[in-house]
JSON list of C-alpha atoms in Angstrom, two decimals:
[
{"chain": "A", "resi": 30, "resn": "MET", "atom": "CA", "xyz": [119.17, 57.64, 126.19]},
{"chain": "A", "resi": 31, "resn": "PRO", "atom": "CA", "xyz": [116.25, 57.19, 123.73]},
{"chain": "A", "resi": 32, "resn": "THR", "atom": "CA", "xyz": [113.28, 59.49, 124.03]},
{"chain": "A", "resi": 33, "resn": "ASN", "atom": "CA", "xyz": [110.81, 58.25, 121.43]},
{"chain": "A", "resi": 34, "resn": "CYS", "atom": "CA", "xyz": [110.26, 55.76, 118.63]},
{"chain": "A", "resi": 35, "resn": "ALA", "atom": "CA", "xyz": [111.07, 56.67, 115.00]},
{"chain": "A", "resi": 36, "resn": "ALA", "atom": "CA", "xyz": [108.32, 54.51, 113.49]},
{"chain": "A", "resi": 37, "resn": "ALA", "atom": "CA", "xyz": [105.51, 56.39, 111.77]},
{"chain": "A", "resi": 38, "resn": "GLY", "atom": "CA", "xyz": [102.46, 56.71, 113.99]},
{"chain": "A", "resi": 39, "resn": "CYS", "atom": "CA", "xyz": [104.15, 55.16, 117.03]},
{"chain": "A", "resi": 40, "resn": "ALA", "atom": "CA", "xyz": [103.71, 57.23, 120.20]},
{"chain": "A", "resi": 41, "resn": "ALA", "atom": "CA", "xyz": [105.98, 55.13, 122.41]},
{"chain": "A", "resi": 42, "resn": "THR", "atom": "CA", "xyz": [108.36, 57.14, 124.59]},
{"chain": "A", "resi": 43, "resn": "TYR", "atom": "CA", "xyz": [111.04, 56.02, 126.98]},
{"chain": "A", "resi": 44, "resn": "ASP", "atom": "CA", "xyz": [109.79, 55.17, 130.47]},
{"chain": "A", "resi": 45, "resn": "LYS", "atom": "CA", "xyz": [111.74, 52.92, 132.79]},
{"chain": "A", "resi": 46, "resn": "HIS", "atom": "CA", "xyz": [108.49, 51.78, 134.45]},
{"chain": "A", "resi": 47, "resn": "ILE", "atom": "CA", "xyz": [107.06, 50.42, 131.16]},
{"chain": "A", "resi": 48, "resn": "ASN", "atom": "CA", "xyz": [108.28, 47.14, 129.66]},
{"chain": "A", "resi": 49, "resn": "VAL", "atom": "CA", "xyz": [109.23, 48.66, 126.30]},
{"chain": "A", "resi": 50, "resn": "SER", "atom": "CA", "xyz": [112.85, 48.69, 125.13]},
{"chain": "A", "resi": 51, "resn": "PHE", "atom": "CA", "xyz": [114.43, 50.91, 122.50]},
{"chain": "A", "resi": 52, "resn": "HIS", "atom": "CA", "xyz": [116.96, 49.77, 119.92]},
{"chain": "A", "resi": 53, "resn": "ARG", "atom": "CA", "xyz": [119.34, 51.82, 117.83]},
{"chain": "A", "resi": 54, "resn": "PHE", "atom": "CA", "xyz": [119.49, 51.46, 114.05]},
{"chain": "A", "resi": 55, "resn": "PRO", "atom": "CA", "xyz": [122.29, 49.03, 113.09]},
{"chain": "A", "resi": 56, "resn": "LEU", "atom": "CA", "xyz": [125.64, 50.36, 111.93]},
{"chain": "A", "resi": 57, "resn": "ASP", "atom": "CA", "xyz": [125.97, 47.75, 109.19]},
{"chain": "A", "resi": 58, "resn": "PRO", "atom": "CA", "xyz": [124.96, 49.55, 105.93]},
{"chain": "A", "resi": 59, "resn": "LYS", "atom": "CA", "xyz": [122.97, 46.61, 104.51]},
{"chain": "A", "resi": 60, "resn": "ARG", "atom": "CA", "xyz": [120.97, 45.97, 107.71]},
{"chain": "A", "resi": 61, "resn": "ARG", "atom": "CA", "xyz": [120.51, 49.69, 108.25]},
{"chain": "A", "resi": 62, "resn": "LYS", "atom": "CA", "xyz": [119.16, 50.09, 104.71]},
{"chain": "A", "resi": 63, "resn": "GLU", "atom": "CA", "xyz": [116.76, 47.16, 105.28]},
{"chain": "A", "resi": 64, "resn": "TRP", "atom": "CA", "xyz": [115.45, 48.77, 108.51]},
{"chain": "A", "resi": 65, "resn": "VAL", "atom": "CA", "xyz": [114.91, 52.07, 106.72]},
{"chain": "A", "resi": 66, "resn": "ARG", "atom": "CA", "xyz": [113.02, 50.30, 103.93]},
{"chain": "A", "resi": 67, "resn": "LEU", "atom": "CA", "xyz": [110.75, 48.51, 106.39]},
{"chain": "A", "resi": 68, "resn": "VAL", "atom": "CA", "xyz": [110.00, 51.72, 108.33]},
{"chain": "A", "resi": 69, "resn": "ARG", "atom": "CA", "xyz": [108.57, 53.20, 105.10]},
{"chain": "A", "resi": 70, "resn": "ARG", "atom": "CA", "xyz": [109.08, 56.85, 105.97]},
{"chain": "A", "resi": 71, "resn": "LYS", "atom": "CA", "xyz": [109.61, 59.22, 103.07]},
{"chain": "A", "resi": 72, "resn": "ASN", "atom": "CA", "xyz": [113.07, 60.83, 102.94]},
{"chain": "A", "resi": 73, "resn": "PHE", "atom": "CA", "xyz": [113.89, 59.23, 106.29]},
{"chain": "A", "resi": 74, "resn": "VAL", "atom": "CA", "xyz": [117.56, 59.24, 107.27]},
{"chain": "A", "resi": 75, "resn": "PRO", "atom": "CA", "xyz": [118.23, 57.75, 110.73]},
{"chain": "A", "resi": 76, "resn": "GLY", "atom": "CA", "xyz": [120.82, 59.46, 112.89]},
{"chain": "A", "resi": 77, "resn": "LYS", "atom": "CA", "xyz": [123.10, 58.40, 115.68]},
{"chain": "A", "resi": 78, "resn": "HIS", "atom": "CA", "xyz": [120.30, 58.79, 118.22]},
{"chain": "A", "resi": 79, "resn": "THR", "atom": "CA", "xyz": [117.42, 57.28, 116.20]},
{"chain": "A", "resi": 80, "resn": "PHE", "atom": "CA", "xyz": [115.65, 54.31, 117.79]},
{"chain": "A", "resi": 81, "resn": "LEU", "atom": "CA", "xyz": [112.83, 51.84, 117.22]},
{"chain": "A", "resi": 82, "resn": "CYS", "atom": "CA", "xyz": [110.90, 50.42, 120.15]},
{"chain": "A", "resi": 83, "resn": "SER", "atom": "CA", "xyz": [110.45, 46.72, 120.87]},
{"chain": "A", "resi": 84, "resn": "LYS", "atom": "CA", "xyz": [106.80, 46.85, 119.73]},
{"chain": "A", "resi": 85, "resn": "HIS", "atom": "CA", "xyz": [107.97, 46.57, 116.10]},
{"chain": "A", "resi": 86, "resn": "PHE", "atom": "CA", "xyz": [109.91, 43.31, 116.54]},
{"chain": "A", "resi": 87, "resn": "GLU", "atom": "CA", "xyz": [108.63, 39.76, 116.89]},
{"chain": "A", "resi": 88, "resn": "ALA", "atom": "CA", "xyz": [109.46, 37.82, 120.06]},
{"chain": "A", "resi": 89, "resn": "SER", "atom": "CA", "xyz": [111.91, 35.63, 118.13]},
{"chain": "A", "resi": 90, "resn": "CYS", "atom": "CA", "xyz": [114.05, 38.70, 117.38]},
{"chain": "A", "resi": 91, "resn": "PHE", "atom": "CA", "xyz": [115.16, 39.08, 120.99]},
{"chain": "A", "resi": 92, "resn": "ASP", "atom": "CA", "xyz": [117.95, 37.48, 122.95]},
{"chain": "A", "resi": 93, "resn": "LEU", "atom": "CA", "xyz": [116.72, 37.12, 126.55]},
{"chain": "A", "resi": 94, "resn": "THR", "atom": "CA", "xyz": [119.64, 35.14, 127.94]},
{"chain": "A", "resi": 95, "resn": "GLY", "atom": "CA", "xyz": [121.19, 38.15, 129.70]},
{"chain": "A", "resi": 96, "resn": "GLN", "atom": "CA", "xyz": [119.82, 40.69, 132.16]},
{"chain": "A", "resi": 97, "resn": "THR", "atom": "CA", "xyz": [118.77, 43.08, 129.38]},
{"chain": "A", "resi": 98, "resn": "ARG", "atom": "CA", "xyz": [116.62, 42.57, 126.31]},
{"chain": "A", "resi": 99, "resn": "ARG", "atom": "CA", "xyz": [118.86, 42.57, 123.24]},
{"chain": "A", "resi": 100, "resn": "LEU", "atom": "CA", "xyz": [118.17, 42.16, 119.56]},
{"chain": "A", "resi": 101, "resn": "LYS", "atom": "CA", "xyz": [119.70, 39.29, 117.65]},
{"chain": "A", "resi": 102, "resn": "MET", "atom": "CA", "xyz": [122.18, 40.18, 114.90]},
{"chain": "A", "resi": 103, "resn": "ASP", "atom": "CA", "xyz": [119.72, 39.28, 112.12]},
{"chain": "A", "resi": 104, "resn": "ALA", "atom": "CA", "xyz": [116.65, 40.97, 113.71]},
{"chain": "A", "resi": 105, "resn": "VAL", "atom": "CA", "xyz": [114.56, 43.23, 111.51]},
{"chain": "A", "resi": 106, "resn": "PRO", "atom": "CA", "xyz": [111.43, 45.27, 112.41]},
{"chain": "A", "resi": 107, "resn": "THR", "atom": "CA", "xyz": [108.32, 43.75, 110.84]},
{"chain": "A", "resi": 108, "resn": "ILE", "atom": "CA", "xyz": [105.42, 44.92, 113.01]},
{"chain": "A", "resi": 109, "resn": "PHE", "atom": "CA", "xyz": [104.03, 48.28, 111.91]},
{"chain": "A", "resi": 110, "resn": "ASP", "atom": "CA", "xyz": [100.53, 49.72, 111.96]},
{"chain": "A", "resi": 111, "resn": "PHE", "atom": "CA", "xyz": [100.68, 51.70, 108.73]},
{"chain": "A", "resi": 112, "resn": "CYS", "atom": "CA", "xyz": [96.88, 51.75, 108.37]},
{"chain": "A", "resi": 113, "resn": "THR", "atom": "CA", "xyz": [96.47, 53.71, 111.60]},
{"chain": "A", "resi": 114, "resn": "HIS", "atom": "CA", "xyz": [99.15, 56.18, 110.53]},
{"chain": "A", "resi": 115, "resn": "ILE", "atom": "CA", "xyz": [97.60, 56.68, 107.07]},
{"chain": "A", "resi": 116, "resn": "LYS", "atom": "CA", "xyz": [94.14, 57.13, 108.61]},
{"chain": "A", "resi": 117, "resn": "SER", "atom": "CA", "xyz": [95.58, 59.71, 111.01]},
{"chain": "A", "resi": 118, "resn": "MET", "atom": "CA", "xyz": [97.20, 61.60, 108.13]},
{"chain": "A", "resi": 119, "resn": "LYS", "atom": "CA", "xyz": [93.96, 61.50, 106.12]},
{"chain": "A", "resi": 120, "resn": "LEU", "atom": "CA", "xyz": [91.98, 62.73, 109.13]},
{"chain": "A", "resi": 121, "resn": "LYS", "atom": "CA", "xyz": [94.37, 65.64, 109.61]},
{"chain": "A", "resi": 122, "resn": "SER", "atom": "CA", "xyz": [94.11, 66.53, 105.91]},
{"chain": "A", "resi": 123, "resn": "ARG", "atom": "CA", "xyz": [90.31, 66.32, 106.05]},
{"chain": "A", "resi": 124, "resn": "ASN", "atom": "CA", "xyz": [90.16, 68.57, 109.12]},
{"chain": "A", "resi": 125, "resn": "LEU", "atom": "CA", "xyz": [92.45, 71.08, 107.43]},
{"chain": "A", "resi": 126, "resn": "LEU", "atom": "CA", "xyz": [90.23, 71.14, 104.34]},
{"chain": "A", "resi": 127, "resn": "LYS", "atom": "CA", "xyz": [87.14, 71.64, 106.50]},
{"chain": "A", "resi": 128, "resn": "LYS", "atom": "CA", "xyz": [88.84, 74.50, 108.30]},
{"chain": "A", "resi": 129, "resn": "ASN", "atom": "CA", "xyz": [89.73, 76.16, 104.98]},
{"chain": "A", "resi": 130, "resn": "ASP", "atom": "CA", "xyz": [86.21, 75.58, 103.62]},
{"chain": "A", "resi": 131, "resn": "SER", "atom": "CA", "xyz": [84.72, 77.30, 106.66]},
{"chain": "A", "resi": 132, "resn": "PHE", "atom": "CA", "xyz": [86.34, 80.53, 105.47]},
{"chain": "A", "resi": 133, "resn": "THR", "atom": "CA", "xyz": [85.08, 80.09, 101.89]},
{"chain": "A", "resi": 134, "resn": "PRO", "atom": "CA", "xyz": [81.89, 82.11, 101.19]},
{"chain": "A", "resi": 135, "resn": "THR", "atom": "CA", "xyz": [78.89, 80.07, 100.12]},
{"chain": "A", "resi": 136, "resn": "GLY", "atom": "CA", "xyz": [75.55, 80.82, 98.53]},
{"chain": "A", "resi": 137, "resn": "PRO", "atom": "CA", "xyz": [74.86, 84.40, 97.40]},
{"chain": "A", "resi": 138, "resn": "CYS", "atom": "CA", "xyz": [78.31, 85.53, 98.56]},
{"chain": "A", "resi": 139, "resn": "HIS", "atom": "CA", "xyz": [79.77, 83.91, 95.45]},
{"chain": "A", "resi": 140, "resn": "LEU", "atom": "CA", "xyz": [78.07, 86.61, 93.39]},
{"chain": "A", "resi": 141, "resn": "LYS", "atom": "CA", "xyz": [80.25, 89.42, 92.16]},
{"chain": "A", "resi": 142, "resn": "PRO", "atom": "CA", "xyz": [79.70, 92.53, 94.33]},
{"chain": "A", "resi": 143, "resn": "ASN", "atom": "CA", "xyz": [78.22, 95.62, 92.75]},
{"chain": "A", "resi": 144, "resn": "SER", "atom": "CA", "xyz": [80.14, 98.89, 92.42]},
{"chain": "A", "resi": 145, "resn": "SER", "atom": "CA", "xyz": [79.15, 100.28, 95.85]},
{"chain": "A", "resi": 146, "resn": "GLN", "atom": "CA", "xyz": [79.98, 97.01, 97.60]},
{"chain": "A", "resi": 147, "resn": "GLN", "atom": "CA", "xyz": [83.30, 96.92, 95.76]},
{"chain": "A", "resi": 148, "resn": "VAL", "atom": "CA", "xyz": [84.16, 100.40, 97.04]},
{"chain": "A", "resi": 149, "resn": "LEU", "atom": "CA", "xyz": [83.42, 99.34, 100.62]},
{"chain": "A", "resi": 150, "resn": "LEU", "atom": "CA", "xyz": [85.57, 96.24, 100.20]},
{"chain": "A", "resi": 151, "resn": "GLU", "atom": "CA", "xyz": [88.50, 98.14, 98.71]},
{"chain": "A", "resi": 152, "resn": "HIS", "atom": "CA", "xyz": [88.21, 101.00, 101.21]},
{"chain": "A", "resi": 153, "resn": "SER", "atom": "CA", "xyz": [87.62, 99.41, 104.58]},
{"chain": "A", "resi": 154, "resn": "TYR", "atom": "CA", "xyz": [87.74, 102.81, 106.24]},
{"chain": "A", "resi": 155, "resn": "ALA", "atom": "CA", "xyz": [84.55, 103.92, 104.44]},
{"chain": "A", "resi": 156, "resn": "PHE", "atom": "CA", "xyz": [81.46, 104.49, 106.60]},
{"chain": "A", "resi": 157, "resn": "ARG", "atom": "CA", "xyz": [78.48, 102.24, 106.01]},
{"chain": "A", "resi": 158, "resn": "ASN", "atom": "CA", "xyz": [76.13, 104.46, 108.04]},
{"chain": "A", "resi": 159, "resn": "PRO", "atom": "CA", "xyz": [75.58, 108.13, 106.96]},
{"chain": "A", "resi": 160, "resn": "MET", "atom": "CA", "xyz": [74.91, 109.20, 110.56]},
{"chain": "A", "resi": 161, "resn": "GLU", "atom": "CA", "xyz": [78.22, 107.72, 111.64]},
{"chain": "A", "resi": 162, "resn": "ALA", "atom": "CA", "xyz": [79.97, 109.65, 108.88]},
{"chain": "A", "resi": 163, "resn": "LYS", "atom": "CA", "xyz": [78.23, 112.90, 109.91]},
{"chain": "A", "resi": 164, "resn": "LYS", "atom": "CA", "xyz": [79.28, 112.47, 113.55]},
{"chain": "A", "resi": 165, "resn": "ARG", "atom": "CA", "xyz": [82.83, 111.85, 112.46]},
{"chain": "A", "resi": 166, "resn": "ILE", "atom": "CA", "xyz": [82.85, 114.97, 110.26]},
{"chain": "A", "resi": 167, "resn": "ILE", "atom": "CA", "xyz": [81.50, 117.14, 113.12]},
{"chain": "A", "resi": 168, "resn": "LYS", "atom": "CA", "xyz": [84.18, 115.77, 115.45]},
{"chain": "A", "resi": 169, "resn": "LEU", "atom": "CA", "xyz": [86.92, 116.50, 112.90]},
{"chain": "A", "resi": 170, "resn": "GLU", "atom": "CA", "xyz": [85.63, 120.03, 112.35]},
{"chain": "A", "resi": 171, "resn": "LYS", "atom": "CA", "xyz": [85.80, 120.69, 116.10]},
{"chain": "A", "resi": 172, "resn": "GLU", "atom": "CA", "xyz": [89.35, 119.37, 116.21]},
{"chain": "A", "resi": 173, "resn": "ILE", "atom": "CA", "xyz": [90.34, 121.60, 113.29]},
{"chain": "A", "resi": 174, "resn": "ALA", "atom": "CA", "xyz": [88.79, 124.66, 114.98]},
{"chain": "A", "resi": 175, "resn": "SER", "atom": "CA", "xyz": [90.68, 123.87, 118.19]},
{"chain": "A", "resi": 176, "resn": "LEU", "atom": "CA", "xyz": [93.97, 123.55, 116.30]},
{"chain": "A", "resi": 177, "resn": "ARG", "atom": "CA", "xyz": [93.34, 126.86, 114.54]},
{"chain": "A", "resi": 178, "resn": "ARG", "atom": "CA", "xyz": [92.80, 128.61, 117.88]},
{"chain": "A", "resi": 179, "resn": "LYS", "atom": "CA", "xyz": [96.03, 127.13, 119.23]},
{"chain": "A", "resi": 180, "resn": "MET", "atom": "CA", "xyz": [97.91, 128.20, 116.11]},
{"chain": "A", "resi": 181, "resn": "LYS", "atom": "CA", "xyz": [96.52, 131.75, 116.40]},
{"chain": "A", "resi": 182, "resn": "THR", "atom": "CA", "xyz": [97.62, 131.93, 120.04]},
{"chain": "A", "resi": 183, "resn": "CYS", "atom": "CA", "xyz": [101.13, 130.75, 119.12]},
{"chain": "A", "resi": 184, "resn": "LEU", "atom": "CA", "xyz": [101.40, 133.37, 116.36]},
{"chain": "A", "resi": 185, "resn": "GLN", "atom": "CA", "xyz": [100.30, 136.11, 118.74]},
{"chain": "A", "resi": 186, "resn": "ARG", "atom": "CA", "xyz": [102.92, 135.07, 121.28]},
{"chain": "A", "resi": 187, "resn": "GLU", "atom": "CA", "xyz": [105.55, 135.01, 118.56]},
{"chain": "A", "resi": 188, "resn": "ARG", "atom": "CA", "xyz": [104.64, 138.56, 117.46]},
{"chain": "A", "resi": 189, "resn": "ARG", "atom": "CA", "xyz": [104.78, 139.85, 121.04]},
{"chain": "A", "resi": 190, "resn": "ALA", "atom": "CA", "xyz": [108.15, 138.21, 121.60]},
{"chain": "A", "resi": 191, "resn": "THR", "atom": "CA", "xyz": [109.46, 139.70, 118.33]},
{"chain": "A", "resi": 192, "resn": "ARG", "atom": "CA", "xyz": [108.32, 143.20, 119.33]},
{"chain": "A", "resi": 193, "resn": "ARG", "atom": "CA", "xyz": [110.03, 142.87, 122.71]},
{"chain": "A", "resi": 194, "resn": "TRP", "atom": "CA", "xyz": [113.27, 141.80, 121.08]},
{"chain": "A", "resi": 195, "resn": "ILE", "atom": "CA", "xyz": [113.15, 144.70, 118.61]},
{"chain": "A", "resi": 196, "resn": "LYS", "atom": "CA", "xyz": [112.44, 147.24, 121.37]},
{"chain": "A", "resi": 197, "resn": "ALA", "atom": "CA", "xyz": [115.20, 145.86, 123.56]},
{"chain": "A", "resi": 198, "resn": "THR", "atom": "CA", "xyz": [117.66, 145.87, 120.68]},
{"chain": "A", "resi": 199, "resn": "CYS", "atom": "CA", "xyz": [116.76, 149.45, 119.71]},
{"chain": "A", "resi": 200, "resn": "PHE", "atom": "CA", "xyz": [117.17, 150.54, 123.33]},
{"chain": "A", "resi": 201, "resn": "VAL", "atom": "CA", "xyz": [120.63, 148.97, 123.59]},
{"chain": "A", "resi": 202, "resn": "LYS", "atom": "CA", "xyz": [121.69, 150.36, 120.19]},
{"chain": "A", "resi": 203, "resn": "ASN", "atom": "CA", "xyz": [120.50, 153.87, 121.16]},
{"chain": "A", "resi": 204, "resn": "LEU", "atom": "CA", "xyz": [122.46, 153.77, 124.42]},
{"chain": "A", "resi": 205, "resn": "GLU", "atom": "CA", "xyz": [125.50, 152.57, 122.52]},
{"chain": "A", "resi": 206, "resn": "ALA", "atom": "CA", "xyz": [125.11, 155.36, 119.90]},
{"chain": "A", "resi": 207, "resn": "SER", "atom": "CA", "xyz": [124.75, 157.96, 122.69]},
{"chain": "A", "resi": 208, "resn": "ASN", "atom": "CA", "xyz": [127.99, 156.71, 124.27]},
{"chain": "A", "resi": 209, "resn": "MET", "atom": "CA", "xyz": [126.04, 155.72, 127.38]},
{"chain": "A", "resi": 210, "resn": "LEU", "atom": "CA", "xyz": [127.23, 152.15, 126.85]},
{"chain": "A", "resi": 211, "resn": "PRO", "atom": "CA", "xyz": [130.68, 151.03, 125.71]},
{"chain": "A", "resi": 212, "resn": "LYS", "atom": "CA", "xyz": [131.09, 150.42, 122.00]},
{"chain": "A", "resi": 213, "resn": "GLY", "atom": "CA", "xyz": [130.54, 146.80, 121.04]},
{"chain": "A", "resi": 214, "resn": "ILE", "atom": "CA", "xyz": [128.55, 145.95, 124.18]},
{"chain": "A", "resi": 215, "resn": "SER", "atom": "CA", "xyz": [125.60, 144.91, 122.01]},
{"chain": "A", "resi": 216, "resn": "GLU", "atom": "CA", "xyz": [127.68, 142.08, 120.58]},
{"chain": "A", "resi": 217, "resn": "HIS", "atom": "CA", "xyz": [127.89, 140.54, 124.05]},
{"chain": "A", "resi": 218, "resn": "ILE", "atom": "CA", "xyz": [124.33, 141.03, 125.31]},
{"chain": "A", "resi": 219, "resn": "LEU", "atom": "CA", "xyz": [122.43, 140.52, 122.03]},
{"chain": "A", "resi": 220, "resn": "PRO", "atom": "CA", "xyz": [122.26, 137.46, 119.77]},
{"chain": "A", "resi": 221, "resn": "ALA", "atom": "CA", "xyz": [124.66, 137.53, 116.82]},
{"chain": "A", "resi": 222, "resn": "ALA", "atom": "CA", "xyz": [121.81, 137.82, 114.30]},
{"chain": "A", "resi": 223, "resn": "LEU", "atom": "CA", "xyz": [120.57, 141.04, 115.98]},
{"chain": "A", "resi": 224, "resn": "SER", "atom": "CA", "xyz": [123.83, 142.68, 117.02]},
{"chain": "A", "resi": 225, "resn": "SER", "atom": "CA", "xyz": [125.15, 142.73, 113.45]},
{"chain": "A", "resi": 226, "resn": "LEU", "atom": "CA", "xyz": [122.22, 144.80, 112.10]},
{"chain": "A", "resi": 227, "resn": "PRO", "atom": "CA", "xyz": [122.52, 148.61, 112.03]},
{"chain": "A", "resi": 228, "resn": "LEU", "atom": "CA", "xyz": [120.32, 150.77, 114.24]},
{"chain": "A", "resi": 229, "resn": "GLU", "atom": "CA", "xyz": [118.40, 152.21, 111.27]},
{"chain": "A", "resi": 230, "resn": "ASP", "atom": "CA", "xyz": [117.13, 148.76, 110.33]},
{"chain": "A", "resi": 231, "resn": "PHE", "atom": "CA", "xyz": [115.81, 148.21, 113.85]},
{"chain": "A", "resi": 232, "resn": "LYS", "atom": "CA", "xyz": [114.00, 151.53, 113.79]},
{"chain": "A", "resi": 233, "resn": "LEU", "atom": "CA", "xyz": [112.31, 150.52, 110.55]},
{"chain": "A", "resi": 234, "resn": "LEU", "atom": "CA", "xyz": [111.37, 147.15, 112.06]},
{"chain": "A", "resi": 235, "resn": "GLU", "atom": "CA", "xyz": [110.02, 148.82, 115.17]},
{"chain": "A", "resi": 236, "resn": "GLN", "atom": "CA", "xyz": [107.93, 151.20, 113.08]},
{"chain": "A", "resi": 237, "resn": "ASP", "atom": "CA", "xyz": [106.65, 148.35, 110.96]},
{"chain": "A", "resi": 238, "resn": "GLN", "atom": "CA", "xyz": [105.61, 146.40, 114.07]},
{"chain": "A", "resi": 239, "resn": "HIS", "atom": "CA", "xyz": [103.93, 149.52, 115.47]},
{"chain": "A", "resi": 240, "resn": "ASP", "atom": "CA", "xyz": [101.96, 150.01, 112.26]},
{"chain": "A", "resi": 241, "resn": "LYS", "atom": "CA", "xyz": [100.77, 146.40, 112.37]},
{"chain": "A", "resi": 242, "resn": "THR", "atom": "CA", "xyz": [99.68, 146.76, 115.97]},
{"chain": "A", "resi": 243, "resn": "PHE", "atom": "CA", "xyz": [97.80, 150.01, 115.36]},
{"chain": "A", "resi": 244, "resn": "PRO", "atom": "CA", "xyz": [96.55, 149.99, 111.76]},
{"chain": "A", "resi": 245, "resn": "VAL", "atom": "CA", "xyz": [95.76, 153.34, 110.16]},
{"chain": "A", "resi": 246, "resn": "LEU", "atom": "CA", "xyz": [92.02, 153.73, 109.56]}
]
């Protein structure tokens, strides 16, 4: 079932309540070529479901003897409003040009920007107002100070956790050396990285941590 007309600028669409019929392009190559020539559409190739409406044919082109309106075998489309279509295309082109021109700078804006203006154009993140820049700097300094405090707190927690691990490891190693715990028990209750170190190394680590906690004056 046809849906619209293939003629340029024709807005006719299929509606059973409107007295407009649609007619398929002929299968005969010569007649089909003649129809395409008369339609005057660039690079137009009609398909199996390409139609022209009855508005583009003269009354003498139709055979009205049956119940339906049919085209005669020699009918060709001759009624086209190419002027309206060309005007529409020109109007669209003109509107597009106006739209593009509206974004084109006029007057003094055509002048080449100076060095400071060029910097602002190339670096859109630059501040135009010194007070705005100062506020931003103060805000960033506060954020940096807050991050430094958080980092200091994390380092302190890490040191405390390290001291606890060293003390616990030394305690377990001492009990193992005093035969108060079975040999090799440290391998099961301590991480592999700690259980493989000798007791002397842990004593040195514990002393080093103690010296850091209580510096000699």
